[in-house]
mmCIF file of N, CA and C in Angstrom:
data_model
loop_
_atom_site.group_PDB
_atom_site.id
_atom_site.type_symbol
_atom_site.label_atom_id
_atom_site.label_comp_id
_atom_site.label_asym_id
_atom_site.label_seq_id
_atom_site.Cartn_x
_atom_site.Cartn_y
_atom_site.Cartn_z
ATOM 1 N N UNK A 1 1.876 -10.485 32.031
ATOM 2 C CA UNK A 1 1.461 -11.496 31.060
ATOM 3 C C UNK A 1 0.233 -11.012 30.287
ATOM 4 N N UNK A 2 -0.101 -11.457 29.115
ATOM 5 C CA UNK A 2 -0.835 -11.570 28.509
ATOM 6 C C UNK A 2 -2.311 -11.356 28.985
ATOM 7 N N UNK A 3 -3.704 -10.824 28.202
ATOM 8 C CA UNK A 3 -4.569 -10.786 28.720
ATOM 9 C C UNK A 3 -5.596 -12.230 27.466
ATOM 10 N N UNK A 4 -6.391 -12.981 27.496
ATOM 11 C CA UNK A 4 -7.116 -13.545 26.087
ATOM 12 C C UNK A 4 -8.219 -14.002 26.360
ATOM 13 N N UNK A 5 -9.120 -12.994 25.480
ATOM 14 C CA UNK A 5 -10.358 -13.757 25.317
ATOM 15 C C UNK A 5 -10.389 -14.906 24.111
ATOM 16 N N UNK A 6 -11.206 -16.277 24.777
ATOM 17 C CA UNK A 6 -10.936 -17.134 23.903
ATOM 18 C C UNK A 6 -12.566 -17.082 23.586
ATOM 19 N N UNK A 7 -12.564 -18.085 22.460
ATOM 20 C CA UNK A 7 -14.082 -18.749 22.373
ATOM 21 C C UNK A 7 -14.432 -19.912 21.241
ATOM 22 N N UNK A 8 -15.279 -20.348 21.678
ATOM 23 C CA UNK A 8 -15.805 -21.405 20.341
ATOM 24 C C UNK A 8 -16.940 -21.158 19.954
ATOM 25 N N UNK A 9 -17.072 -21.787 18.920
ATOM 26 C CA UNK A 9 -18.855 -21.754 18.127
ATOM 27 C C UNK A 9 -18.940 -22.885 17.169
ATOM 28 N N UNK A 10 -19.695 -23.164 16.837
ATOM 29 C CA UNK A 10 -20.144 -24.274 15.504
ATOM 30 C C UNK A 10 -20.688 -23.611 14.698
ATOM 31 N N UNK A 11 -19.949 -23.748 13.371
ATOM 32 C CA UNK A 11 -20.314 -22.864 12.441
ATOM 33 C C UNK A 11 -20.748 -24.593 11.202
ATOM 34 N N UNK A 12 -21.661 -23.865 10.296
ATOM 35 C CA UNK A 12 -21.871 -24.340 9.106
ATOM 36 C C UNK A 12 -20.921 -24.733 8.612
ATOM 37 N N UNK A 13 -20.255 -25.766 7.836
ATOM 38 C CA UNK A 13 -19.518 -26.207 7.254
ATOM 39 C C UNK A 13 -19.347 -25.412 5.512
ATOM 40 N N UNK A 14 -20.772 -24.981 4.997
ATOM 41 C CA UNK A 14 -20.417 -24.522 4.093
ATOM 42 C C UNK A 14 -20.554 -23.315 4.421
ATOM 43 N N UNK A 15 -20.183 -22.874 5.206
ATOM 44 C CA UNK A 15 -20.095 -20.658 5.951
ATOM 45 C C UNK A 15 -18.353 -20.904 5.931
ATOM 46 N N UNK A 16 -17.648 -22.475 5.708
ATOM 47 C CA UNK A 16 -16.108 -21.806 6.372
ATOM 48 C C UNK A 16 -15.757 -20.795 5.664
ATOM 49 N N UNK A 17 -16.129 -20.463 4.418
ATOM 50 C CA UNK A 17 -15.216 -19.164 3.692
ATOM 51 C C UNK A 17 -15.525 -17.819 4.346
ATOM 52 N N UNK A 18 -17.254 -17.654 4.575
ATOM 53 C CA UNK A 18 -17.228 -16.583 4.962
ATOM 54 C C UNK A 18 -17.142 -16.235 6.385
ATOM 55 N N UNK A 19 -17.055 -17.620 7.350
ATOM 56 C CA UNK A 19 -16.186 -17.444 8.454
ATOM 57 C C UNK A 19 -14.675 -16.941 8.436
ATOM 58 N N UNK A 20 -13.612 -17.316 7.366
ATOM 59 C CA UNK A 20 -12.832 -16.852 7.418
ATOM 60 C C UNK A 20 -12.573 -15.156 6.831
ATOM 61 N N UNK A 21 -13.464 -15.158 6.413
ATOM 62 C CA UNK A 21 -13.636 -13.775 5.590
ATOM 63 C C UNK A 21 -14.022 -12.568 7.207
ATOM 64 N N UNK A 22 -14.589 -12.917 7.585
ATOM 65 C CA UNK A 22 -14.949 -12.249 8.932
ATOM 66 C C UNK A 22 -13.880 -12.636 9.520
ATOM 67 N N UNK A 23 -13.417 -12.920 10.281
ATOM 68 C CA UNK A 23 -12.031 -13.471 10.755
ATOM 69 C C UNK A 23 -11.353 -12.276 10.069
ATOM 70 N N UNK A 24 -10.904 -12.603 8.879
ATOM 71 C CA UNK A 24 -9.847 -11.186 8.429
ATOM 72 C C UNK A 24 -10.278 -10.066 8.452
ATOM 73 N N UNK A 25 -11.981 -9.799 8.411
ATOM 74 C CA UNK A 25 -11.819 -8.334 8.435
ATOM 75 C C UNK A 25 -12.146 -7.814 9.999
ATOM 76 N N UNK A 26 -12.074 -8.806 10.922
ATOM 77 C CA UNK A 26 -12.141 -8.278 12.472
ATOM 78 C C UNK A 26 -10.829 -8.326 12.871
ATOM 79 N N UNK A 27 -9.556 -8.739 12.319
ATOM 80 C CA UNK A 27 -8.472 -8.334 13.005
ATOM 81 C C UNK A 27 -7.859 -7.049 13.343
ATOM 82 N N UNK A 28 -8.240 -6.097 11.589
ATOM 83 C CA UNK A 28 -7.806 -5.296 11.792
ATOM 84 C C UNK A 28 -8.775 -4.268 13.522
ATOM 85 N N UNK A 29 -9.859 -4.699 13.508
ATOM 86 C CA UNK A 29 -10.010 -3.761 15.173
ATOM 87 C C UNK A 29 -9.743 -4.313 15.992
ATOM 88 N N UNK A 30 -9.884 -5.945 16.067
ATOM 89 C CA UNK A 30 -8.609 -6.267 17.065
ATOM 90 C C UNK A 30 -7.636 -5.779 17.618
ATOM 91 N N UNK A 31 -6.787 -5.027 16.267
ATOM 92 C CA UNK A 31 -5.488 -4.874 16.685
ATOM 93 C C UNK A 31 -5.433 -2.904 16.462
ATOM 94 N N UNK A 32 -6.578 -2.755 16.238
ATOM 95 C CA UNK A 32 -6.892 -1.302 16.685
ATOM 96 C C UNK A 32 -7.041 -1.028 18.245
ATOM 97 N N UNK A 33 -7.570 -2.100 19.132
ATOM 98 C CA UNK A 33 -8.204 -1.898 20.250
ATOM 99 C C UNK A 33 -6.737 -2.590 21.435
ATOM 100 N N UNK A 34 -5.481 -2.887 20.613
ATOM 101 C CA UNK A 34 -4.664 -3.304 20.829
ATOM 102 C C UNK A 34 -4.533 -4.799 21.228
ATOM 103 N N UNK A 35 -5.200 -5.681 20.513
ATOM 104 C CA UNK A 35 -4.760 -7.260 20.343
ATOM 105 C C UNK A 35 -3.078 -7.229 19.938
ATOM 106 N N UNK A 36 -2.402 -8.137 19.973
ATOM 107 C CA UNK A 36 -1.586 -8.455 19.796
ATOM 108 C C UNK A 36 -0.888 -9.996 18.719
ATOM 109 N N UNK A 37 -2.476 -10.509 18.948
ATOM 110 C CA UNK A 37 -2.238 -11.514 18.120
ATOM 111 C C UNK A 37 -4.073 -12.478 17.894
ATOM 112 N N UNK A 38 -4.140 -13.056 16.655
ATOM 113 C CA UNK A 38 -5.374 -13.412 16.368
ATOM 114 C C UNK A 38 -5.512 -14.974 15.395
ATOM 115 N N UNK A 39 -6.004 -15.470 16.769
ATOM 116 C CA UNK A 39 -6.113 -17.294 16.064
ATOM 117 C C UNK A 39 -7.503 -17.696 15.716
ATOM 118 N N UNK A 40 -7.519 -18.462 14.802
ATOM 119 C CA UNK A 40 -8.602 -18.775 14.198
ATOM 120 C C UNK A 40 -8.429 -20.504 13.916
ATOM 121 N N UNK A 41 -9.470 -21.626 14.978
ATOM 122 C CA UNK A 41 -8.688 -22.872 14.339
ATOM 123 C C UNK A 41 -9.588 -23.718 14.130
ATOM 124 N N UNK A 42 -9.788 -24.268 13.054
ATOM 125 C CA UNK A 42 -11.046 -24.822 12.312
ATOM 126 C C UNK A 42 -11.031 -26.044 12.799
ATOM 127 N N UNK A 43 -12.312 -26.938 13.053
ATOM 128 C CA UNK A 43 -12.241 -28.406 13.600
ATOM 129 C C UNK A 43 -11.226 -29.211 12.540
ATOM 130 N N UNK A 44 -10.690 -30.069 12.846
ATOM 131 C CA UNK A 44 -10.027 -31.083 12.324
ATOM 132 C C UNK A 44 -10.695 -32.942 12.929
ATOM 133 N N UNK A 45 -9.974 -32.885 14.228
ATOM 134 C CA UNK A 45 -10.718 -34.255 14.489
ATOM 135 C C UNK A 45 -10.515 -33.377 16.249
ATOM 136 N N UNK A 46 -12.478 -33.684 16.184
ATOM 137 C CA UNK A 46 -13.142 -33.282 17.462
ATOM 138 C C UNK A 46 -13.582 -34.047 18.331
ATOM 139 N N UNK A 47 -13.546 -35.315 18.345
ATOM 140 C CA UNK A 47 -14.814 -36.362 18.766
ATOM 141 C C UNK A 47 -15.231 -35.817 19.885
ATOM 142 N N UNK A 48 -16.084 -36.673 20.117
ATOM 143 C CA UNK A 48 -17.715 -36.214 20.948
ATOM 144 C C UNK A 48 -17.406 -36.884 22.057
ATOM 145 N N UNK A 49 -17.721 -36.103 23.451
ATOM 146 C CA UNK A 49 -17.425 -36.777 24.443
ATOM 147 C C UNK A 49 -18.539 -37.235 25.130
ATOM 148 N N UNK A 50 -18.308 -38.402 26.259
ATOM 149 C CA UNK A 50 -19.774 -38.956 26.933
ATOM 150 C C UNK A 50 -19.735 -37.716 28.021
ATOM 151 N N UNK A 51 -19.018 -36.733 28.781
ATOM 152 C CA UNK A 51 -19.694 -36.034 30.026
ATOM 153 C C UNK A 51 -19.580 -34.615 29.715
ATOM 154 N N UNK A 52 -18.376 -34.424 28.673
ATOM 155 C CA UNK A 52 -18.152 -32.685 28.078
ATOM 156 C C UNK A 52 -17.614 -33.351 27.013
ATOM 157 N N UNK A 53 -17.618 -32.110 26.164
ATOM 158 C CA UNK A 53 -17.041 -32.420 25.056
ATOM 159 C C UNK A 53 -16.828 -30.444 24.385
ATOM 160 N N UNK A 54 -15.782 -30.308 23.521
ATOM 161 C CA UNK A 54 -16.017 -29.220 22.468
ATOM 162 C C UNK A 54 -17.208 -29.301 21.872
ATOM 163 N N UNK A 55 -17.770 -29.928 21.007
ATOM 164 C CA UNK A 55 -18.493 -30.496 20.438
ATOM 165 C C UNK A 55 -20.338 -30.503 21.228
ATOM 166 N N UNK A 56 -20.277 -30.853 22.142
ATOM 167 C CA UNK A 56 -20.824 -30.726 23.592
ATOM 168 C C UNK A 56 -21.406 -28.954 23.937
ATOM 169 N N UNK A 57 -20.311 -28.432 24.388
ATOM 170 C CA UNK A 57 -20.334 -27.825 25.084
ATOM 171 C C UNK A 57 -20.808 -26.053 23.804
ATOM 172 N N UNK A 58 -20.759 -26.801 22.318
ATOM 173 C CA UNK A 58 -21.457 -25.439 21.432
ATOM 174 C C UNK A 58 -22.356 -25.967 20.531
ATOM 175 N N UNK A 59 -22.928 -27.225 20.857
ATOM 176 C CA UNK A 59 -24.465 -27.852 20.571
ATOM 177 C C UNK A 59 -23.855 -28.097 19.389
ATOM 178 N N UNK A 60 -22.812 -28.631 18.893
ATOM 179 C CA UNK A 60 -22.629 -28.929 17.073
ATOM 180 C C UNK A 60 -23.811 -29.635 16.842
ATOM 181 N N UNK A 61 -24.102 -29.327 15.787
ATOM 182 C CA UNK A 61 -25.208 -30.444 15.039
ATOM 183 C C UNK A 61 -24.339 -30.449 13.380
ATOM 184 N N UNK A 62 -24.696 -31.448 13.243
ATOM 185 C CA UNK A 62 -24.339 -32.799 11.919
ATOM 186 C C UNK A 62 -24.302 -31.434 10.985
ATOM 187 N N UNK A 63 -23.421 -31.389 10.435
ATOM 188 C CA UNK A 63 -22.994 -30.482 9.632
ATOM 189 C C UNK A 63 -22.632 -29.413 9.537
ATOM 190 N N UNK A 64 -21.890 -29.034 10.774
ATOM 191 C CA UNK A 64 -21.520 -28.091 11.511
ATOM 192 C C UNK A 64 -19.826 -28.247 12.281
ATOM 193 N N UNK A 65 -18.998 -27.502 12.136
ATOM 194 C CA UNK A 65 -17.377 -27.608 12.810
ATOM 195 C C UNK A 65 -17.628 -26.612 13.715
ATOM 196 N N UNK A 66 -16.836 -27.478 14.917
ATOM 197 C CA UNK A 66 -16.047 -26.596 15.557
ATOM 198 C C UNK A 66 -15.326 -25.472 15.348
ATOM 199 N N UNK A 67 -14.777 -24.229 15.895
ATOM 200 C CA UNK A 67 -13.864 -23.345 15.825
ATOM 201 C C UNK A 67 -13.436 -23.066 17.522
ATOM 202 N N UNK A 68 -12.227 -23.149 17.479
ATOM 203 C CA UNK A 68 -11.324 -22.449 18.803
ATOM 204 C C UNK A 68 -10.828 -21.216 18.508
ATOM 205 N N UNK A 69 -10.989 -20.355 18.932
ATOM 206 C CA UNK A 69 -10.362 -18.992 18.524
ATOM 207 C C UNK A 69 -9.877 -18.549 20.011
ATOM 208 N N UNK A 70 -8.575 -17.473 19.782
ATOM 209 C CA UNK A 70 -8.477 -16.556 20.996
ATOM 210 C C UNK A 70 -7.763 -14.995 20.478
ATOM 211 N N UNK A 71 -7.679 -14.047 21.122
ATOM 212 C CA UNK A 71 -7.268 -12.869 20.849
ATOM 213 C C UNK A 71 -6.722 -12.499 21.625
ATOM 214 N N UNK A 72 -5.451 -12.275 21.356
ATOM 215 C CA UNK A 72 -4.797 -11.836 22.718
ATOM 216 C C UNK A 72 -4.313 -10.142 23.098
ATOM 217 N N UNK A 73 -4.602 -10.052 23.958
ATOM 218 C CA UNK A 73 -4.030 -8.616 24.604
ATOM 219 C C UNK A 73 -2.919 -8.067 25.254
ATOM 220 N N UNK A 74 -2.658 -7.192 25.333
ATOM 221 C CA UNK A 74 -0.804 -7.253 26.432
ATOM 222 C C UNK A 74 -2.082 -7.107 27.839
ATOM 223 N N UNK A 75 -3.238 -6.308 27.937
ATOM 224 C CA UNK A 75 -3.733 -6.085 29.147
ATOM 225 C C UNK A 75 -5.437 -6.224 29.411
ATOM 226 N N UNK A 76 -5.358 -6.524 30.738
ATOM 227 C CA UNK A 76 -7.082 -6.645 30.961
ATOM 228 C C UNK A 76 -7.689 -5.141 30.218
ATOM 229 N N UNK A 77 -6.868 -4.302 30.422
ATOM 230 C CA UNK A 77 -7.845 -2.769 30.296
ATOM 231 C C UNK A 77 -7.652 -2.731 28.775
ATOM 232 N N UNK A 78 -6.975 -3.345 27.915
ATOM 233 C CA UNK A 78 -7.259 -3.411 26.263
ATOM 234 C C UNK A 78 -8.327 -4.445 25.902
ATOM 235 N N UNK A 79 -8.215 -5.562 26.356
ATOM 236 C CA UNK A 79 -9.433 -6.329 26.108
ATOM 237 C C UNK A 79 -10.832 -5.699 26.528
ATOM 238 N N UNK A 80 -10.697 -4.709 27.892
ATOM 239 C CA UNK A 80 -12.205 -4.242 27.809
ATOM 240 C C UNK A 80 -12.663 -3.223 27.036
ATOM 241 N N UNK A 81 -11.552 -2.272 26.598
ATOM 242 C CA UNK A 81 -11.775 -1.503 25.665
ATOM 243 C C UNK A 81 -12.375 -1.990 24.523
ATOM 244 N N UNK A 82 -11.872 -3.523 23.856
ATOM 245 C CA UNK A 82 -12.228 -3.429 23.087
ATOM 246 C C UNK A 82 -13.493 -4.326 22.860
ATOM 247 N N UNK A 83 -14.004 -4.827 24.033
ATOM 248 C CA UNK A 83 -15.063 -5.189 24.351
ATOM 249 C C UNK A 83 -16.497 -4.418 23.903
ATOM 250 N N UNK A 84 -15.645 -3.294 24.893
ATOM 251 C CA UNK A 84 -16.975 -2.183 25.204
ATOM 252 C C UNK A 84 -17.149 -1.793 23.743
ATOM 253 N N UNK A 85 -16.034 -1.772 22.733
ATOM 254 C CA UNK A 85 -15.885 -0.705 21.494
ATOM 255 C C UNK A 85 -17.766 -1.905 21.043
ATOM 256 N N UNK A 86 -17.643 -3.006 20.777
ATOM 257 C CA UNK A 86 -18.510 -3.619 20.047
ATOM 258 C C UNK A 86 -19.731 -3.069 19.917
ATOM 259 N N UNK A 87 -20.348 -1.755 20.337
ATOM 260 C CA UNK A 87 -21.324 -1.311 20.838
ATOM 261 C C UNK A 87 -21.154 0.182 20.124
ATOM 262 N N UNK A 88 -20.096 0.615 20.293
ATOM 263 C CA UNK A 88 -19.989 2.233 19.888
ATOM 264 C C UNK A 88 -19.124 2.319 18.713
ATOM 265 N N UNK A 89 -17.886 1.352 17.777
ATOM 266 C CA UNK A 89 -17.706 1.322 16.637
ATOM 267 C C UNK A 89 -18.387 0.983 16.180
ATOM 268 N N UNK A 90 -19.020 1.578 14.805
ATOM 269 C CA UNK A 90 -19.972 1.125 13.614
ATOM 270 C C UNK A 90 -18.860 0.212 12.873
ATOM 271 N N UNK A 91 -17.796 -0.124 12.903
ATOM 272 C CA UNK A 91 -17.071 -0.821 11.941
ATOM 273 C C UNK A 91 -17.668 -2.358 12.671
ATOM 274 N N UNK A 92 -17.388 -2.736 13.948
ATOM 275 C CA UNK A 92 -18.659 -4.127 14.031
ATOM 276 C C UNK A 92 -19.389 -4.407 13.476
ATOM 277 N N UNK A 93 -20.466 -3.443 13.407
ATOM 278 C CA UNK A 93 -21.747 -4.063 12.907
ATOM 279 C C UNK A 93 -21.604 -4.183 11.243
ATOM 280 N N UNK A 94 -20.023 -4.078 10.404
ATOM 281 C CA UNK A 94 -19.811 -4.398 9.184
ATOM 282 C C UNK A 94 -19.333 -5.882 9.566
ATOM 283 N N UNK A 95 -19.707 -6.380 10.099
ATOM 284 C CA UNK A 95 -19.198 -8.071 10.820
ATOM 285 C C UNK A 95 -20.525 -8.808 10.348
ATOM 286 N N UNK A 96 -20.154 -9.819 9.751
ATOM 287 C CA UNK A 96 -21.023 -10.753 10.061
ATOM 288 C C UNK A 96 -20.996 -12.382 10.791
ATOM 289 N N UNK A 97 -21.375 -12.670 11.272
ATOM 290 C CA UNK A 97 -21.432 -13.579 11.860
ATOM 291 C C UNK A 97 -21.832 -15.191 11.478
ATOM 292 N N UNK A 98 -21.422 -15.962 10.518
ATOM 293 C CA UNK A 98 -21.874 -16.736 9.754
ATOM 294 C C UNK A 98 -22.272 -18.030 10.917
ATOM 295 N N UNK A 99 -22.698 -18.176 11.934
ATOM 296 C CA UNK A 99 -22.860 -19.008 13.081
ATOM 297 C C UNK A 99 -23.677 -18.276 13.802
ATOM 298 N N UNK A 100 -24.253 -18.995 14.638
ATOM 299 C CA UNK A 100 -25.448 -19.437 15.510
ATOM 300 C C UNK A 100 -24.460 -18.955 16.966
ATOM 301 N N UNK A 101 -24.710 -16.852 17.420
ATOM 302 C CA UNK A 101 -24.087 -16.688 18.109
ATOM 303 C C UNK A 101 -24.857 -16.864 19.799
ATOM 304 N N UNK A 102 -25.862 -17.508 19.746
ATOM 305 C CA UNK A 102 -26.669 -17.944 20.733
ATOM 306 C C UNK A 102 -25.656 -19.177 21.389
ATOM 307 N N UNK A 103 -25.024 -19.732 20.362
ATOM 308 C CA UNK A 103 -24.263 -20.774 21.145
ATOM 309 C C UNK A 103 -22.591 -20.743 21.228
ATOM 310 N N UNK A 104 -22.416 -19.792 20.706
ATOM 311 C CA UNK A 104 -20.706 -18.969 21.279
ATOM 312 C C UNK A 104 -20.917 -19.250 22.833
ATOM 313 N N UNK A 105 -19.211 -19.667 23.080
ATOM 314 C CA UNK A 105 -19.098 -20.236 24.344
ATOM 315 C C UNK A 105 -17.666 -19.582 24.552
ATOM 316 N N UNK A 106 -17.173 -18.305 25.460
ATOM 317 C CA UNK A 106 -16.770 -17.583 25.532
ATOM 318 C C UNK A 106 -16.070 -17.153 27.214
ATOM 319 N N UNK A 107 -14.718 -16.411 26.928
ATOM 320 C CA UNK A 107 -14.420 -15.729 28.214
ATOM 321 C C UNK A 107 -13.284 -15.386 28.304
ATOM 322 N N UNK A 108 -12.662 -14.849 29.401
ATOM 323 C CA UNK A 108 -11.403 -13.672 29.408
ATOM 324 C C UNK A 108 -10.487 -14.891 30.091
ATOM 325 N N UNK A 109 -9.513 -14.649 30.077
ATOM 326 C CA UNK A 109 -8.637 -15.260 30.334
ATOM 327 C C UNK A 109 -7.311 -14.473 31.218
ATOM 328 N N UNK A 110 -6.659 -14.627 32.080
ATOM 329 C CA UNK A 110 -5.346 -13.958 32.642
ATOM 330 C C UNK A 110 -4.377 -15.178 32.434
ATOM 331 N N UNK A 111 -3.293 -14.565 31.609
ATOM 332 C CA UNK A 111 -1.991 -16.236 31.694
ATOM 333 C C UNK A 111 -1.143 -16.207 32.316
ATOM 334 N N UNK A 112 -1.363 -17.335 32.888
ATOM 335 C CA UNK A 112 -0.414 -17.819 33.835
ATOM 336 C C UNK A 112 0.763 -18.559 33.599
ATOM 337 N N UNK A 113 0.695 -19.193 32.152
ATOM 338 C CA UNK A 113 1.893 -19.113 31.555
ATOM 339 C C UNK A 113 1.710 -19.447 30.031
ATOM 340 N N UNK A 114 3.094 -19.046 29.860
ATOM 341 C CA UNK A 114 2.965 -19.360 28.415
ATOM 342 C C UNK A 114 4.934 -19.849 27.667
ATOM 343 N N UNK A 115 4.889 -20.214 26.524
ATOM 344 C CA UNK A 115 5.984 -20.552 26.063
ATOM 345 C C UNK A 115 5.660 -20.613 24.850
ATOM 346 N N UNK A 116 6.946 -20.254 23.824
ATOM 347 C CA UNK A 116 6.933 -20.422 22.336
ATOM 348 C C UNK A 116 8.303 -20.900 22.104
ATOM 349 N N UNK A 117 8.507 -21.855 20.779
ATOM 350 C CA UNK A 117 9.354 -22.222 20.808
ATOM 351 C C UNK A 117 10.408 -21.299 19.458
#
């Protein structure tokens, strides 16, 4: 099965363009480092929870969306590759980050299942 790092962040509401602009130009090493597939999913309706919340859990403040993202891998040893790459490709640091990555809320994932229709 599948390997995926997922994550969220709260981004600026007026950064969504150049959130999505980053988004497209990190797929292509995504899928250099062998991703397989790359989601990007902008808040729609988030509400705020009383004990956790999305919302919660990446400090949104008032004028700020959610994002769910994940990247998926065929294997643990491609996701760390391309982990580790973030450090030794210079094509990263052509990334920018239009969000507050102090509050990226992040992690690897092994699936245990999955289905498409």
């Amino acid at each position: 099965m599948s390997y995926v790092w997922g994550f969220l962040v709260a981004v600026p509401e007026e950064n969504k363009a150049a959130y999505i602009e980053s988004a497209e130009k990190s797929w292509p090493l995504f899928r250099d480092y062998g991703a397989t597939a790359h989601w990007e999913c902008w808040e729609e309706d988030v509400p705020e929870g009383e004990v956790t919340s999305f919302p919660m859990a990446v400090k949104r403040e008032p004028g700020e969306k959610v994002v769910f993202s994940w990247v998926v891998f065929p294997d643990k040893a491609a996701a760390t590759r391309c982990h580790e790459s973030v450090g030794s490709d210079p094509r990263w640091e052509e990334m920018t980050m239009p969000f507050d990555g102090k509050r990226m809320v992040y992690g690897y994932f092994d699936t245990v299942f999955a289905e498409t229709a």
